[in-house]
Coordinates of C-alpha atoms (C1' of nucleotides) in Angstrom, one line a residue:
Chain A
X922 CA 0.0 0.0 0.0
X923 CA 1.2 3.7 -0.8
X924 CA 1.8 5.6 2.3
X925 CA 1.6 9.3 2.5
X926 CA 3.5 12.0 3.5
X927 CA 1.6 15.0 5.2
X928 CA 3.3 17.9 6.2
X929 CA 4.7 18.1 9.7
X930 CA 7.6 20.2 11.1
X931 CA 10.3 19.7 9.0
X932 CA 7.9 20.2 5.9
X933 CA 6.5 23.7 7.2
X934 CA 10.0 24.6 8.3
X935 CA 11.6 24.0 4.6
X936 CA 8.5 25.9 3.2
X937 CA 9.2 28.7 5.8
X938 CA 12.5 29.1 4.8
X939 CA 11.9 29.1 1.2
X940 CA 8.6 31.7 2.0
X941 CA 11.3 34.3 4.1
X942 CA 13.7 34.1 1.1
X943 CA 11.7 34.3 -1.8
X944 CA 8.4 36.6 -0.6
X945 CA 9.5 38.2 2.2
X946 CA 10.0 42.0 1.3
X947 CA 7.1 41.8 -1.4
X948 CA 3.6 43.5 -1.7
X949 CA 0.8 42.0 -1.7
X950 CA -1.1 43.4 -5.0
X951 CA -4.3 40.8 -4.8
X952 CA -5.6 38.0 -2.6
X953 CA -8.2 36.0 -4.3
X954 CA -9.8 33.4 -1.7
X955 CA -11.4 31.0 -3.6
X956 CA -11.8 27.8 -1.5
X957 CA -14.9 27.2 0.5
X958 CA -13.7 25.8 3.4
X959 CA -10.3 26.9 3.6
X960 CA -10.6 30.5 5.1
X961 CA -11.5 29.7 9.0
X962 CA -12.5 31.0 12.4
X963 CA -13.7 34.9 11.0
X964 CA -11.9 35.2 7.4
X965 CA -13.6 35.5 4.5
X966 CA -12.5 37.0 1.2
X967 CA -13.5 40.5 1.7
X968 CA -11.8 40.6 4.9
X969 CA -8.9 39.4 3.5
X970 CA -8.5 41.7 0.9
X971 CA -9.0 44.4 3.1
X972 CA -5.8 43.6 5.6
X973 CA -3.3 42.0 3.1
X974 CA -4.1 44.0 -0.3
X975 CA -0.9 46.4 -0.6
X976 CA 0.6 45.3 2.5
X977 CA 4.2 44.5 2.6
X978 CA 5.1 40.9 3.5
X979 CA 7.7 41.7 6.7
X980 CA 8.7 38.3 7.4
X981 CA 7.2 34.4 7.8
X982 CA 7.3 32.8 10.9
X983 CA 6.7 29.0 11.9
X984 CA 4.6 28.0 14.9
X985 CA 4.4 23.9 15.0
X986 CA 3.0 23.2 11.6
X987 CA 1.7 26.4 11.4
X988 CA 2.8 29.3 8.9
X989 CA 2.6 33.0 10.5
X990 CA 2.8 35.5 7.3
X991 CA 3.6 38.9 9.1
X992 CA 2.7 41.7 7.3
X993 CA 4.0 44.4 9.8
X994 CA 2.3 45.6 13.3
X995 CA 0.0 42.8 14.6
X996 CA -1.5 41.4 11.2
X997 CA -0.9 38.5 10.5
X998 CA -1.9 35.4 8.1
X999 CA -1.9 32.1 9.2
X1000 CA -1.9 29.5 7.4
X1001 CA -1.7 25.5 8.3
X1002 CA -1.0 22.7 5.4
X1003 CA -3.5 20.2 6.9
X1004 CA -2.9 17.0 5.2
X1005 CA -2.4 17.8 1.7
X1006 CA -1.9 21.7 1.9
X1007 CA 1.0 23.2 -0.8
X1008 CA 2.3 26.4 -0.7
X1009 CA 3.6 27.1 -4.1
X1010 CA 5.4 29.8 -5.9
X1011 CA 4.1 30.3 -9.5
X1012 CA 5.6 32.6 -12.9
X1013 CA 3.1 35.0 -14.0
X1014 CA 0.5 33.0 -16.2
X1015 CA 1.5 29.8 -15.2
X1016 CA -2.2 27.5 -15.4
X1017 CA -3.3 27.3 -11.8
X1018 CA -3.4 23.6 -10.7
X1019 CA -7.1 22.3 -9.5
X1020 CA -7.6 23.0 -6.1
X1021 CA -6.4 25.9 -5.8
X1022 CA -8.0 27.8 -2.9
X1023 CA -6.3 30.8 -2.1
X1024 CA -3.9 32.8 -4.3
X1025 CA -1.5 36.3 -2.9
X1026 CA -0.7 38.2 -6.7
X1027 CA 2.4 39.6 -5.5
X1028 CA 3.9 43.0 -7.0
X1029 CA 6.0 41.9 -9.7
X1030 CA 3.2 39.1 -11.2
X1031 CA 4.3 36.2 -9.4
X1032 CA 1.8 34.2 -7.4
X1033 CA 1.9 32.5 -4.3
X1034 CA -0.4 29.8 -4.4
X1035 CA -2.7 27.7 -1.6
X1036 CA -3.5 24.3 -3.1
X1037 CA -5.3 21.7 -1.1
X1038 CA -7.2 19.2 -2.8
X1039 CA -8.4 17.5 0.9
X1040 CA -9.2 20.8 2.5
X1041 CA -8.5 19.6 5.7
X1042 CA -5.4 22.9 5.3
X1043 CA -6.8 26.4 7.0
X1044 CA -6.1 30.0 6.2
X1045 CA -6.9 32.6 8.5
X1046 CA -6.5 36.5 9.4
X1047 CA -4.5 36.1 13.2
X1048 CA -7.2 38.7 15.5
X1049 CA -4.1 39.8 17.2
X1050 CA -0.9 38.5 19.5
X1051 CA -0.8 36.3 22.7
X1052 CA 1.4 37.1 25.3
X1053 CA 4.1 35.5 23.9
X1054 CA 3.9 37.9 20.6
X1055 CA 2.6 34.8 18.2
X1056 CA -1.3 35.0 17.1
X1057 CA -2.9 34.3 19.8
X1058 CA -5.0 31.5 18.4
X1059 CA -2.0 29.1 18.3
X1060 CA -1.7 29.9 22.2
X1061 CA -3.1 26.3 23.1
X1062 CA 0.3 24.6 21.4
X1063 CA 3.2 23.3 23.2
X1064 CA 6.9 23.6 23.5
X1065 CA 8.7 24.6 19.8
X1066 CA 11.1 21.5 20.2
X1067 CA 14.3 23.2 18.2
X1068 CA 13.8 26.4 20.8
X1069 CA 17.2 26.5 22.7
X1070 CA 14.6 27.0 25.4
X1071 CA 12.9 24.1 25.5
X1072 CA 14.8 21.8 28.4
X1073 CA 14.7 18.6 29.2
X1074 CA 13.3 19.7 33.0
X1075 CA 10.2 21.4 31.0
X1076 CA 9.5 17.8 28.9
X1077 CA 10.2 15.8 32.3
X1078 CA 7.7 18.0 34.3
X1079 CA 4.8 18.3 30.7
X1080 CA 5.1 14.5 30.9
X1081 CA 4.8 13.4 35.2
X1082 CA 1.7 11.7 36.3
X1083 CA 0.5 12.0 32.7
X1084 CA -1.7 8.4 31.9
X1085 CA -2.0 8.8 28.3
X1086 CA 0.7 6.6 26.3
X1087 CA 3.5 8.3 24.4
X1088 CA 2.7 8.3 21.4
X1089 CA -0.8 9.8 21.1
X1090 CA 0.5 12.6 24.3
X1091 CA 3.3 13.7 21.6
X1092 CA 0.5 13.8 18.2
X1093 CA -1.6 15.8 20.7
X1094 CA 0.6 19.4 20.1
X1095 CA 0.2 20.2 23.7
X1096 CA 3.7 19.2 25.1
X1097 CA 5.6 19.7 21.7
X1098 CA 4.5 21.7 18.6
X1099 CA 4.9 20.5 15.1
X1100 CA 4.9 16.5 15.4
X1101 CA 2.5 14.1 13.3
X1102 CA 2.6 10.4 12.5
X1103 CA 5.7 10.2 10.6
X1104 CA 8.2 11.8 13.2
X1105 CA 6.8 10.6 16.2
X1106 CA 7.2 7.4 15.4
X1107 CA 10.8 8.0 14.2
X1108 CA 11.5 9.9 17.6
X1109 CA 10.4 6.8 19.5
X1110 CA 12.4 4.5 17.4
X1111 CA 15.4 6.5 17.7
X1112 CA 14.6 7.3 21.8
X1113 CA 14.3 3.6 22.1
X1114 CA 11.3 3.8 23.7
X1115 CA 8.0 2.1 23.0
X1116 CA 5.1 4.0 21.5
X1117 CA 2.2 2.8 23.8
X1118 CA 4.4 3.4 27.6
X1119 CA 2.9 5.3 29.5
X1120 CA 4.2 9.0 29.3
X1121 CA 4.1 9.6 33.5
X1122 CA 6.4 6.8 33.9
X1123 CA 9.5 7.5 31.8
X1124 CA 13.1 7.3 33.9
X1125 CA 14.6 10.3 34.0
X1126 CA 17.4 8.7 31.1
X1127 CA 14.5 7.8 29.4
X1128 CA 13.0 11.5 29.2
X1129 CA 16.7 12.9 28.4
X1130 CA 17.2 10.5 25.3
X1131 CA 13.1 11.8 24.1
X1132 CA 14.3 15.4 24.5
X1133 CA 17.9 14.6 22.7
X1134 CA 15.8 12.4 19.7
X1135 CA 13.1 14.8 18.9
X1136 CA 16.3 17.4 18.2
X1137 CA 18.1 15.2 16.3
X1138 CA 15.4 13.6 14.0
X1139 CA 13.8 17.1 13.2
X1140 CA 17.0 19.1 12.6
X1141 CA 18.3 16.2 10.3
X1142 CA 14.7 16.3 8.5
X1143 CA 14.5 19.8 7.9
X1144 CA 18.6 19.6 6.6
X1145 CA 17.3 17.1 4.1
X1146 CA 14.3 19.6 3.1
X1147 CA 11.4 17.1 4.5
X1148 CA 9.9 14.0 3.8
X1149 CA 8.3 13.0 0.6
X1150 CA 7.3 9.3 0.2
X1151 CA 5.7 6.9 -2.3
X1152 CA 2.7 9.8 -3.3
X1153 CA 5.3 12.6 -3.9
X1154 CA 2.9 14.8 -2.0
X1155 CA 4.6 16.9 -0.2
X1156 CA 6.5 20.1 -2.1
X1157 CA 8.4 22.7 -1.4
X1158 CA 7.5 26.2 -2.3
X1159 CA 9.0 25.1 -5.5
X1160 CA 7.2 22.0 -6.0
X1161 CA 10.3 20.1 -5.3
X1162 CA 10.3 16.8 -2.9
X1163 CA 12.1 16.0 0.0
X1164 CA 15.0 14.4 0.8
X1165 CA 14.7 12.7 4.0
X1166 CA 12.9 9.3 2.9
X1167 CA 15.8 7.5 3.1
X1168 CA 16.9 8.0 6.4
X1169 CA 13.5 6.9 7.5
X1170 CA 13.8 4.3 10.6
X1171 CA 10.6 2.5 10.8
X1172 CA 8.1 4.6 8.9
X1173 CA 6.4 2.8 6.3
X1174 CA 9.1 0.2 6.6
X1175 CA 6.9 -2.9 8.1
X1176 CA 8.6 -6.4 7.6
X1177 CA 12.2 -5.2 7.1
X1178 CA 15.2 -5.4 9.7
X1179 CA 15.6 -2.9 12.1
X1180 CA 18.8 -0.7 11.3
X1181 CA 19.8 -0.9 15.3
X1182 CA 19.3 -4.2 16.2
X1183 CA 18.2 -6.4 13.2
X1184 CA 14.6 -7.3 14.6
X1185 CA 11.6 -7.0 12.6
X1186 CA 9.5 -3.5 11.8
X1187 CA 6.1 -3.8 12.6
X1188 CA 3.0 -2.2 12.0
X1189 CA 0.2 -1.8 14.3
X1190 CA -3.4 0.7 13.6
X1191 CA -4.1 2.4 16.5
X1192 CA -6.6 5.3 17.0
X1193 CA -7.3 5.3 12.8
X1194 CA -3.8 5.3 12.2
X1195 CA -0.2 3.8 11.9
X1196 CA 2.5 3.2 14.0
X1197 CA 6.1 1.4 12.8
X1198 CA 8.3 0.2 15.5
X1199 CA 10.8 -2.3 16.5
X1200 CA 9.7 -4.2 19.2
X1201 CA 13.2 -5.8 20.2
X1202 CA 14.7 -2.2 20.9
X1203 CA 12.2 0.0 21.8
X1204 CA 11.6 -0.8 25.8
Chain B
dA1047 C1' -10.3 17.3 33.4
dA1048 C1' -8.0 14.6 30.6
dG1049 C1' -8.6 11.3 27.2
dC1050 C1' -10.9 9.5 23.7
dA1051 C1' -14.2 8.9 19.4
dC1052 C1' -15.7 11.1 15.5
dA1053 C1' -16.3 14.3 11.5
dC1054 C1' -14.2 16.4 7.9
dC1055 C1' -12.1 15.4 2.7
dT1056 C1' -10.1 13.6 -1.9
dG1057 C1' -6.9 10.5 -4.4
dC1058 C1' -5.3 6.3 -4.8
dT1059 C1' -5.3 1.2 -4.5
dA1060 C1' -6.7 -3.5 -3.5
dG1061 C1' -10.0 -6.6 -4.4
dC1062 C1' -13.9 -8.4 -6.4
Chain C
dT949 C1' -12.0 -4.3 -17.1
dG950 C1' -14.8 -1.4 -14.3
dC951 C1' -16.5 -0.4 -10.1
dT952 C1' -16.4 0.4 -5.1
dA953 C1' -15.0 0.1 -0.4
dG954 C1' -11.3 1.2 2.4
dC955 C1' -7.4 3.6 3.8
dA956 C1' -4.4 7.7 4.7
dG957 C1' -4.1 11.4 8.8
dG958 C1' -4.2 16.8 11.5
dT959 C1' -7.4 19.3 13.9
dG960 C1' -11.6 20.8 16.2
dT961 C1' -15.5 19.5 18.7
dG962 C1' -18.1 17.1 21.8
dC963 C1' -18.9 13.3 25.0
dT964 C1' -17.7 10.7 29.0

DNA sequence: AAGCACACCTGCTAGC
DNA sequence: TGCTAGCAGGTGTGCT
């Protein structure tokens, strides 16, 4: 079976990085919003015209998966890929691909394109900062795992007396920001710790070698540009793929040998979804 | 209150 | 060969 790749961290990150170099500095001539569902919480087009149109595009920011488009004192655009979200930088008269939801015409002609066929992605006008100086709608995520700040004391204390099992505490955004299916699982494997133990009851080893694995894995994705696997989904703002596949672990790999100790990958659905791990290493 | 089930959605694939 | 059921998964909501 073909196994997807749906943007997590180290996808937004690359598209962030390619957003601050390419668009940053630009105005915003046009917004079109033309998807249905993809403008949430209070946007519509209108709305959007009115605060982008001839704004300059100060900087782009990353929050978790999301995308913060700054467009100078508190307005900002946020914009999350959901599963098959693309951000994508176009030439002037370039055919626009189907599903193409939201479009920012940018001063010299060029567009920068939303297209997400599964609108499960979201783009909406930020009503203003949290205390922390990010919209404050994205105030319920966790800890920005590559933030110099984030220590292992702060996972140790996020994860005490928690009962929920590892893996679906780390999908749920509210200790760490910006994991999904793919890393997690990855994360685990290399912690050598078992997806289903129970968060509250990890040695204090246990929770340094989580906190030294989530670093690792992301910061190695993101210097390989991201993930993109057997449905080539996932694109850079250039439409180019990732590079990270092959140092995938356990991730779609059911039935082969584990690169660390030689046992077998497997796969198990949990909660509607996946999880690859080797059960001879991971404790 | 935390943890879980479920809805949302399209493209692709396995299986009949 | 043509059709369809099932799977893939991030987030928000609502229930327990």
């Amino acid at each position: 079976r073909r196994r997807g790749t749906v943007p997590e961290l180290p996808e937004v990150e690359t598209v962030r990085s390619d957003l601050e170099r390419e668009v940053a500095g630009r105005i915003v001539r046009r917004v079109e919003a033309l998807g249905v569902r993809t403008l949430r919480r209070e946007s519509n087009p209108a709305r959007l015209r009115a605060r982008l149109q001839g704004r300059r595009l100060t900087a782009v920011g990353r929050r978790g998966k999301y995308l913060i488009l700054r467009f100078g004192g508190d307005d900002a655009a946020v914009v999350h890929l959901g599963m098959s979200g693309q951000l994508l930088w176009a030439a002037p008269g370039t055919p626009r691909p189907r599903h193409t939801h939201v479009v920012w015409d940018v001063d010299d002609g060029w567009e920068l394109r939303f297209v997400d066929p599964r609108t499960f992605g979201a783009v909406f006008l930020s009503a203003g900062p949290g205390p922390d100086g990010e919209p404050a709608e994205l105030a319920h995520l966790g800890a920005e795992p590559l933030d110099p700040r984030w220590t292992i004391e702060e996972l140790r204390a996020s994860l005490a007396r928690r009962r929920s099992r590892l893996k679906p505490l780390l999908l749920g955004q509210r200790v760490v920001a910006g994991l999904g299916n793919l890393y997690t699982d990855e994360i685990l494997w290399e912690a050598r710790l078992g997806p289903e133990r129970a968060a509250g009851g990890l040695t204090g080893r246990e929770v340094g070698r989580l906190h030294a694995a989530t670093r690792e894995i992301l910061t190695s994705a993101i210097a390989h540009r991201g993930s993109s696997l057997a449905d080539e989904q996932y694109r850079d703002l250039y439409g180019r793929l990732g590079g990270y596949r092959p140092l995938h672990r356990v991730y779609a790999r059911e039935g082969a040998a584990c690169p660390r100790c030689g046992g077998r990958i497997t796969r198990a659905a949990w909660l509607g979804r996946s999880t690859f791990s080797c059960a001879r290493c991971q404790g």
